[in-house]
XYZ file of C-alpha atoms in Angstrom:
546
model
C -10.167 -66.358 5.159
C -9.149 -66.492 8.844
C -10.444 -64.027 11.429
C -8.322 -63.494 14.515
C -10.800 -61.189 16.208
C -13.049 -63.990 17.436
C -10.779 -67.027 17.105
C -13.071 -68.698 14.568
C -12.150 -70.349 11.291
C -15.168 -69.662 9.027
C -14.424 -72.611 6.751
C -14.913 -75.093 9.586
C -17.009 -73.145 12.098
C -14.800 -74.586 14.869
C -14.325 -72.405 17.937
C -11.061 -73.137 19.800
C -11.271 -74.043 23.494
C -10.614 -71.566 26.263
C -7.395 -71.249 28.266
C -3.831 -71.992 27.264
C -4.762 -74.101 24.243
C -6.917 -71.287 22.949
C -4.088 -68.785 23.318
C -1.713 -71.067 21.424
C -4.260 -71.535 18.671
C -4.854 -67.788 18.500
C -1.126 -67.206 18.066
C -0.924 -69.847 15.348
C -3.901 -68.391 13.477
C -2.453 -64.897 13.805
C 0.898 -66.150 12.486
C -0.767 -67.782 9.477
C -2.835 -64.684 8.717
C 0.200 -62.445 8.841
C 2.252 -64.770 6.693
C -0.462 -64.860 4.037
C -0.764 -61.085 4.106
C 2.937 -60.267 4.319
C 3.525 -59.121 0.751
C 0.926 -56.373 1.122
C 2.156 -55.093 4.493
C 4.541 -52.209 5.145
C 5.568 -53.477 8.600
C 7.786 -56.470 9.273
C 6.294 -59.814 10.113
C 7.884 -59.808 13.592
C 6.401 -56.382 14.350
C 2.935 -57.361 13.175
C 2.946 -60.565 15.177
C 4.107 -58.743 18.332
C 1.311 -56.166 17.901
C -1.303 -58.882 17.424
C -0.124 -60.722 20.531
C 0.081 -57.591 22.695
C -3.361 -56.368 21.582
C -5.054 -59.740 22.126
C -7.724 -59.528 24.796
C -8.467 -55.857 24.103
C -11.221 -55.706 21.459
C -10.661 -52.034 20.658
C -6.917 -52.401 20.122
C -7.315 -55.642 18.181
C -9.905 -54.103 15.859
C -7.924 -50.885 15.433
C -4.667 -52.546 14.394
C -6.341 -55.169 12.256
C -8.276 -52.571 10.263
C -5.081 -50.598 9.609
C -3.185 -53.738 8.560
C -1.064 -53.629 11.731
C 0.590 -50.428 10.591
C 2.251 -48.538 13.456
C 0.620 -45.439 14.902
C 3.528 -44.411 17.150
C 6.788 -46.174 16.434
C 7.653 -45.450 12.793
C 10.303 -42.734 12.261
C 7.735 -40.436 10.624
C 5.516 -40.531 13.775
C 7.912 -38.425 15.837
C 5.432 -35.548 16.162
C 2.711 -37.894 17.408
C 5.029 -39.472 19.978
C 6.237 -36.079 21.161
C 2.682 -34.786 21.524
C 1.624 -37.770 23.637
C 4.693 -37.713 25.861
C 4.331 -33.965 26.428
C 0.670 -34.462 27.376
C 1.550 -37.264 29.797
C 4.250 -35.155 31.438
C 1.739 -32.304 31.824
C -0.866 -34.598 33.422
C -0.264 -33.187 36.949
C -1.389 -29.756 35.719
C -4.834 -31.347 35.289
C -4.766 -32.787 38.791
C -3.871 -36.267 37.537
C -1.318 -38.435 39.394
C 2.227 -37.588 38.315
C 3.479 -41.149 37.940
C 0.369 -42.773 36.532
C 1.468 -42.876 32.886
C 5.245 -43.464 33.310
C 6.254 -41.056 30.569
C 9.957 -41.336 31.383
C 9.805 -45.133 31.112
C 8.184 -44.770 27.695
C 10.922 -42.397 26.556
C 13.570 -44.820 27.750
C 11.851 -47.743 26.057
C 11.709 -45.853 22.764
C 15.418 -45.081 22.989
C 16.309 -48.691 23.848
C 14.391 -50.536 21.118
C 16.503 -53.533 20.030
C 14.163 -55.568 17.811
C 10.996 -55.464 15.761
C 9.206 -57.534 18.387
C 10.176 -54.977 21.040
C 8.863 -52.238 18.775
C 5.553 -54.077 18.323
C 5.049 -54.517 22.059
C 5.909 -50.873 22.734
C 3.550 -49.800 19.952
C 0.607 -51.387 21.752
C 1.781 -50.117 25.123
C 1.739 -46.547 23.789
C -1.794 -47.016 22.483
C -2.942 -48.375 25.837
C -1.385 -45.450 27.688
C -2.958 -43.021 25.226
C -6.413 -44.554 25.792
C -5.974 -44.443 29.577
C -4.901 -40.807 29.465
C -7.701 -39.842 27.052
C -10.308 -41.313 29.384
C -8.774 -39.924 32.575
C -8.331 -36.345 31.348
C -11.546 -36.401 29.350
C -14.102 -38.014 31.640
C -12.390 -38.597 34.962
C -10.173 -41.020 36.841
C -12.854 -42.673 38.967
C -16.472 -43.713 38.683
C -18.509 -41.149 40.663
C -20.912 -43.618 42.269
C -18.004 -45.730 43.521
C -16.898 -42.778 45.645
C -20.367 -41.750 46.863
C -23.758 -43.249 46.024
C -25.313 -39.788 46.113
C -23.482 -38.910 42.899
C -25.820 -40.387 40.305
C -24.453 -38.394 37.394
C -24.121 -40.198 34.047
C -20.563 -39.923 32.737
C -20.255 -39.925 28.940
C -17.268 -42.235 28.477
C -15.668 -42.189 25.033
C -15.686 -45.316 22.886
C -12.106 -46.624 22.855
C -12.043 -47.730 19.224
C -13.629 -44.458 18.068
C -11.035 -42.564 20.115
C -8.156 -44.391 18.437
C -9.620 -43.848 14.970
C -10.217 -40.144 15.603
C -6.731 -39.593 16.982
C -5.100 -41.446 14.069
C -6.854 -39.080 11.654
C -6.232 -35.882 13.626
C -3.454 -33.393 14.209
C -2.002 -34.838 17.449
C -1.444 -31.697 19.521
C -4.864 -30.244 18.736
C -6.606 -33.529 19.474
C -4.909 -33.949 22.845
C -5.649 -30.347 23.832
C -9.349 -30.879 23.076
C -9.695 -33.917 25.377
C -10.210 -32.160 28.758
C -13.243 -29.976 29.522
C -13.222 -26.733 27.566
C -15.204 -24.716 30.134
C -13.290 -21.591 31.265
C -13.747 -22.712 34.874
C -11.587 -25.766 34.189
C -8.643 -23.617 33.162
C -9.254 -21.273 36.103
C -9.182 -24.218 38.504
C -5.950 -25.448 36.897
C -4.409 -22.031 37.580
C -5.683 -22.167 41.168
C -3.987 -25.554 41.579
C -0.671 -24.068 40.475
C -1.089 -21.012 42.722
C -1.842 -23.180 45.748
C 1.160 -25.400 45.125
C 3.332 -22.285 45.035
C 1.803 -21.097 48.326
C 2.519 -24.485 49.893
C 6.118 -24.411 48.653
C 6.521 -20.933 50.174
C 5.379 -22.133 53.591
C 1.644 -21.528 53.520
C -0.416 -18.631 54.889
C 1.249 -18.373 58.274
C 0.384 -19.523 61.797
C -3.190 -20.540 62.600
C -5.384 -18.055 64.445
C -5.720 -19.124 68.083
C -8.984 -17.498 69.089
C -12.674 -18.307 69.391
C -13.875 -14.883 68.261
C -12.286 -11.611 67.161
C -14.063 -8.369 66.384
C -13.622 -4.625 65.949
C -11.423 -3.155 68.674
C -9.724 -6.374 69.735
C -5.927 -6.540 69.875
C -3.133 -8.946 70.659
C -1.307 -11.918 69.172
C -4.463 -13.505 67.687
C -5.274 -10.297 65.815
C -1.716 -10.214 64.461
C -2.114 -13.813 63.249
C -5.436 -12.848 61.640
C -3.828 -9.791 60.040
C -0.912 -11.774 58.652
C -3.106 -14.569 57.325
C -5.454 -12.123 55.564
C -2.440 -10.382 54.018
C -0.930 -13.604 52.695
C -4.286 -14.675 51.311
C -4.586 -11.392 49.435
C -7.486 -9.886 51.371
C -5.538 -7.164 53.218
C -2.836 -4.720 52.245
C 0.425 -4.537 54.141
C -0.091 -3.056 57.602
C 1.639 -3.123 61.000
C -1.526 -2.718 63.070
C -2.066 -4.973 66.077
C -5.671 -3.836 66.463
C -8.789 -5.245 64.762
C -9.525 -2.028 62.863
C -11.850 -1.050 60.044
C -9.504 -2.323 57.342
C -9.249 -5.743 58.954
C -13.027 -5.844 59.335
C -13.459 -5.126 55.594
C -10.898 -7.789 54.760
C -12.773 -10.293 56.923
C -16.003 -9.396 55.117
C -14.359 -9.986 51.736
C -13.115 -13.355 52.948
C -16.555 -14.228 54.299
C -18.234 -13.419 50.975
C -15.712 -15.588 49.120
C -16.370 -18.509 51.438
C -20.143 -18.500 51.747
C -20.141 -17.064 55.278
C -22.353 -14.365 56.735
C -20.436 -11.143 55.836
C -20.745 -9.411 59.218
C -17.057 -8.551 59.560
C -16.787 -10.484 62.813
C -14.283 -13.328 62.910
C -16.413 -15.807 64.831
C -15.758 -19.501 65.311
C -17.002 -20.455 61.836
C -15.012 -17.763 60.082
C -11.837 -18.549 62.026
C -12.224 -22.245 61.199
C -12.340 -21.387 57.488
C -9.453 -18.914 57.785
C -7.371 -21.633 59.447
C -7.849 -24.073 56.591
C -4.470 -24.810 55.051
C -3.611 -24.368 51.377
C -3.377 -28.158 51.259
C -7.038 -28.359 52.254
C -7.950 -25.852 49.555
C -5.861 -27.755 47.027
C -7.869 -30.893 47.764
C -11.066 -28.972 46.938
C -9.573 -27.739 43.662
C -8.370 -31.199 42.628
C -11.783 -32.697 43.342
C -13.471 -29.864 41.417
C -11.298 -30.666 38.381
C -12.377 -34.313 38.593
C -16.032 -33.306 38.891
C -15.776 -31.152 35.765
C -14.253 -34.074 33.892
C -17.306 -36.159 34.845
C -19.471 -33.513 33.181
C -17.356 -33.272 30.029
C -19.513 -33.829 26.965
C -22.763 -32.946 28.736
C -24.500 -30.078 26.963
C -24.993 -27.463 29.683
C -27.389 -25.452 27.534
C -27.280 -21.838 26.369
C -29.789 -21.312 29.168
C -29.528 -23.641 32.127
C -30.182 -23.796 35.859
C -27.093 -24.402 38.022
C -27.821 -25.651 41.555
C -24.583 -25.866 43.545
C -25.523 -27.802 46.658
C -22.759 -26.662 49.093
C -23.180 -23.069 47.885
C -26.898 -23.212 48.765
C -27.832 -21.313 45.596
C -29.729 -21.871 42.358
C -28.806 -19.733 39.348
C -30.170 -19.215 35.874
C -27.266 -18.974 33.431
C -27.875 -17.339 30.036
C -24.999 -17.367 27.580
C -22.493 -17.974 30.374
C -23.779 -15.126 32.579
C -25.878 -15.307 35.748
C -29.248 -13.660 35.056
C -31.085 -14.854 38.173
C -30.012 -16.159 41.569
C -31.777 -17.331 44.697
C -30.621 -18.978 47.896
C -31.708 -22.531 48.591
C -32.259 -25.134 51.268
C -30.910 -28.573 50.309
C -31.192 -32.077 51.736
C -30.049 -32.614 55.285
C -26.808 -34.480 55.927
C -28.315 -37.928 56.421
C -27.694 -40.811 54.053
C -31.228 -41.044 52.671
C -31.841 -37.288 52.596
C -28.766 -35.794 50.948
C -29.614 -34.153 47.633
C -28.185 -36.206 44.748
C -26.042 -34.893 41.894
C -27.306 -35.271 38.336
C -28.428 -33.357 35.244
C -31.886 -33.401 33.687
C -34.395 -31.251 31.753
C -36.967 -29.024 33.462
C -40.203 -29.620 31.573
C -42.928 -27.802 33.499
C -43.959 -26.021 36.666
C -46.961 -26.826 38.856
C -48.771 -23.874 40.417
C -50.787 -24.618 43.583
C -49.245 -28.098 43.822
C -50.531 -31.064 45.759
C -47.865 -32.679 47.892
C -47.977 -36.423 47.366
C -45.972 -37.525 50.359
C -43.164 -39.922 49.363
C -43.529 -43.436 50.723
C -40.311 -43.126 52.705
C -41.588 -40.068 54.583
C -45.036 -41.622 55.019
C -43.807 -44.740 56.814
C -40.791 -43.282 58.613
C -42.357 -40.087 59.933
C -46.134 -40.038 59.674
C -47.042 -43.669 60.419
C -45.467 -43.547 63.924
C -47.369 -40.296 64.588
C -50.678 -41.848 63.456
C -50.057 -44.907 65.602
C -49.801 -42.655 68.651
C -52.717 -40.433 67.637
C -55.000 -41.178 64.660
C -55.901 -37.491 64.509
C -52.302 -36.344 64.137
C -51.287 -34.319 61.069
C -54.891 -33.407 60.255
C -53.730 -31.193 57.385
C -52.821 -34.349 55.465
C -55.314 -36.497 53.544
C -55.087 -40.286 53.822
C -56.575 -42.354 50.996
C -56.764 -46.047 50.162
C -55.756 -47.718 46.920
C -59.117 -46.802 45.344
C -58.689 -43.150 46.179
C -61.256 -43.155 49.003
C -60.558 -40.975 52.040
C -59.717 -43.089 55.087
C -61.869 -42.601 58.187
C -59.246 -42.123 60.872
C -61.698 -42.876 63.693
C -62.361 -46.330 62.226
C -58.738 -47.222 61.472
C -56.282 -48.936 63.804
C -52.943 -47.664 62.536
C -51.041 -49.817 65.047
C -51.761 -52.906 62.940
C -49.542 -51.574 60.137
C -45.808 -51.579 59.635
C -43.573 -49.714 57.202
C -43.774 -52.761 54.947
C -47.563 -53.263 54.807
C -49.004 -49.766 55.300
C -51.709 -49.745 52.561
C -52.511 -46.039 52.295
C -51.063 -42.992 50.606
C -50.887 -39.513 52.084
C -51.139 -36.147 50.372
C -51.534 -32.485 51.216
C -53.956 -30.439 49.075
C -52.918 -27.062 47.627
C -52.722 -24.287 50.232
C -50.468 -21.553 51.561
C -49.244 -24.060 54.166
C -48.506 -26.826 51.676
C -45.026 -28.290 52.223
C -44.205 -27.455 48.581
C -45.460 -23.893 48.924
C -47.305 -22.478 45.924
C -45.159 -23.667 43.014
C -42.812 -26.494 42.128
C -40.481 -26.880 39.137
C -40.350 -30.336 37.638
C -37.602 -32.228 35.841
C -39.011 -35.773 36.224
C -36.411 -38.189 37.552
C -36.289 -41.482 39.417
C -35.078 -39.813 42.604
C -38.218 -37.634 42.822
C -36.120 -34.479 43.202
C -37.405 -31.059 42.145
C -37.209 -27.353 43.032
C -40.053 -25.828 45.027
C -41.431 -23.075 47.204
C -41.780 -23.603 50.967
C -43.732 -22.072 53.869
C -40.634 -22.466 56.089
C -39.035 -19.149 55.093
C -36.954 -18.652 58.245
C -34.445 -21.355 57.241
C -33.178 -19.187 54.385
C -31.527 -16.937 56.956
C -29.231 -19.711 58.154
C -25.615 -19.897 56.996
C -25.681 -23.680 56.454
C -29.018 -24.600 54.892
C -29.218 -28.407 54.778
C -32.685 -29.171 56.163
C -34.876 -30.755 53.465
C -35.653 -34.379 52.647
C -33.592 -34.025 49.445
C -35.538 -31.625 47.232
C -34.328 -28.072 46.676
C -36.321 -25.301 48.389
C -36.122 -21.832 46.835
C -36.293 -18.485 48.608
C -37.565 -16.694 45.467
C -39.665 -19.265 43.608
C -42.099 -16.734 42.111
C -39.234 -14.757 40.583
C -37.820 -17.952 39.052
C -41.250 -18.660 37.572
C -41.348 -15.163 36.050
C -37.888 -15.636 34.521
C -38.872 -18.960 32.970
C -42.249 -17.745 31.694
C -40.750 -14.568 30.199
C -39.601 -16.566 27.185
C -43.123 -17.697 26.337
C -45.403 -14.840 27.363
C -45.300 -11.034 27.282
C -46.756 -10.882 30.795
C -45.011 -13.564 32.873
C -45.986 -12.098 36.239
C -49.632 -11.651 35.259
C -49.818 -15.122 33.731
C -48.398 -16.736 36.856
C -50.608 -14.731 39.225
C -53.795 -15.605 37.297
C -53.071 -19.308 37.658
C -52.172 -18.801 41.321
C -55.401 -16.916 42.081
C -57.559 -19.896 41.034
C -56.265 -21.973 43.933
C -56.394 -24.990 41.631
C -53.447 -27.212 40.835
C -52.259 -26.177 37.356
C -49.488 -27.643 35.224
C -47.734 -25.034 33.057
C -45.441 -26.611 30.438
C -42.222 -24.888 29.446
C -42.319 -24.442 25.681
C -38.576 -25.045 25.613
C -37.309 -27.354 28.388
C -34.391 -25.999 30.406
C -31.384 -28.123 31.465
C -30.961 -28.389 35.236
C -27.612 -29.354 36.770
C -27.472 -30.345 40.432
C -23.757 -30.081 41.207
C -21.462 -30.105 44.233
C -18.453 -27.797 43.946
C -16.660 -26.679 47.109
C -14.205 -24.793 44.895
C -15.630 -22.753 42.042
C -14.449 -19.637 40.149
C -16.565 -16.499 40.287
C -17.192 -14.237 37.286
C -13.666 -12.781 37.654
C -12.035 -16.212 37.691
C -11.254 -15.950 41.413
C -11.862 -19.308 43.110
C -14.281 -19.295 46.032
C -14.632 -22.103 48.576
C -17.505 -23.736 50.425
C -17.825 -26.269 53.234
C -17.972 -29.962 52.332
C -21.434 -30.294 53.909
C -21.985 -33.929 52.892
C -18.358 -35.084 53.130
C -18.454 -36.055 49.457
C -15.267 -34.214 48.512
C -13.369 -36.031 51.257
C -14.541 -39.387 49.907
C -13.668 -38.454 46.327
C -10.206 -37.251 47.308
C -9.585 -40.478 49.229
C -10.490 -42.426 46.070
C -8.107 -40.265 44.018
C -5.340 -40.767 46.584
C -5.852 -44.519 46.348
C -4.828 -44.451 42.681
C -1.803 -42.269 43.194
C -2.838 -38.615 43.495
C -0.570 -36.909 46.019
C -0.299 -33.461 47.554
C 2.986 -31.536 47.910
C 4.988 -32.622 50.938
C 5.491 -29.174 52.450
C 2.833 -28.438 55.070
C 1.218 -25.007 54.953
């Protein structure tokens, strides 16, 4: 018996050398194996040898064809339906936001029509399998590795096993299998429709001239108001009108636009609103294409019948039950600095802590508090400093100037109180980034339009209400239960009887409950970096500028 999968002849135990000699020996062993097996094979010897040679170096392809006796998956006459299904899927790849020329569907069609020998057929057979595997991965779990685009995206992508994918496809109805590869969330299809709509807008010339004004409000008139009017009409926010005055209807249209774009809905077209109104459909298309890629990264992750959805650029946290929002609160997220941006990942919320102690992270201790203590040992008196044995440090007897960020030997914490940096409750989904949701005494920041101020954790405007929602599934009196723990003033861990999935996500384009896509600012610049990575592998926008 001769195995060609690992280039070893069991009878001798000899492993061929690497390099050119090894490749020649592999070919010879493959030839001998195929000759010995020829009477039992349906395919020609030349075809089988060409498949073995073309698949060499790819363990999944080698194993797949060997276990099916080198029988063709694509190139036999009876596989016409399978070929047609794959080629149709490849040609439709741009509808998923995948690069149009990445899979060379037309070249594959031409190669199939021009087959002149069994060896050609064998090489094309393997090429089709390779293209299928590439497409299955790209449309199923994304074109790029998230962390390669931005190190703040720490999401685990569930890549499919290549051999298992080939086996499953070989046993499946081709069209159904290919349709099931991309994410099945309704938002994915809604974003695909938005992509098509935006491309049509671009082809038609866009949304009109940009608005040349710093601020427009009720009663204003002139060319800038006309540009605002026309842009709102083309975007679908305003009915047809000939007015040249910023009237009540324009104000309502501006408010609708503001709500759809995460802006303060005051009906005044200020600098921020005008900047968003002036964004081109090409800009919006970039957001949609990146959102499609982000959903592919999450494909296969169980969202949960109940889950918590924290969309960072939307500055909201939502409880989703059965696909519907049952609770929502505004948030403050990490500030736009490299070590403070909130990361993206999914985890399980296991418990809440009422009256929490704030154990100050080492990074904050040495970067912020150590310099303050070096200037004044009595600074930040609300914080407790302890040594490695848990003993409180006597500030008056300690020379903090002798320490650096590297050798500072103490830890700092803040006991439970109304002024605690974590407020009166935190919601824990233990993770290596030490990220969680929590209350805060700094309530005024929730009134800001852009709320990126934290060290990375997610601050909630309505933390008590979230606690009530979570406790309602394990007690008949969630409010009373929470308030009794709170009244003790003692730190109390309250486990969730059924952990809840938490998804920290970053979508600047996301459909609302009606399927209408809303947009948000790229507060961390992550979408721009992701789109640049997609462009580098061939993703292109329509040429017409709008």
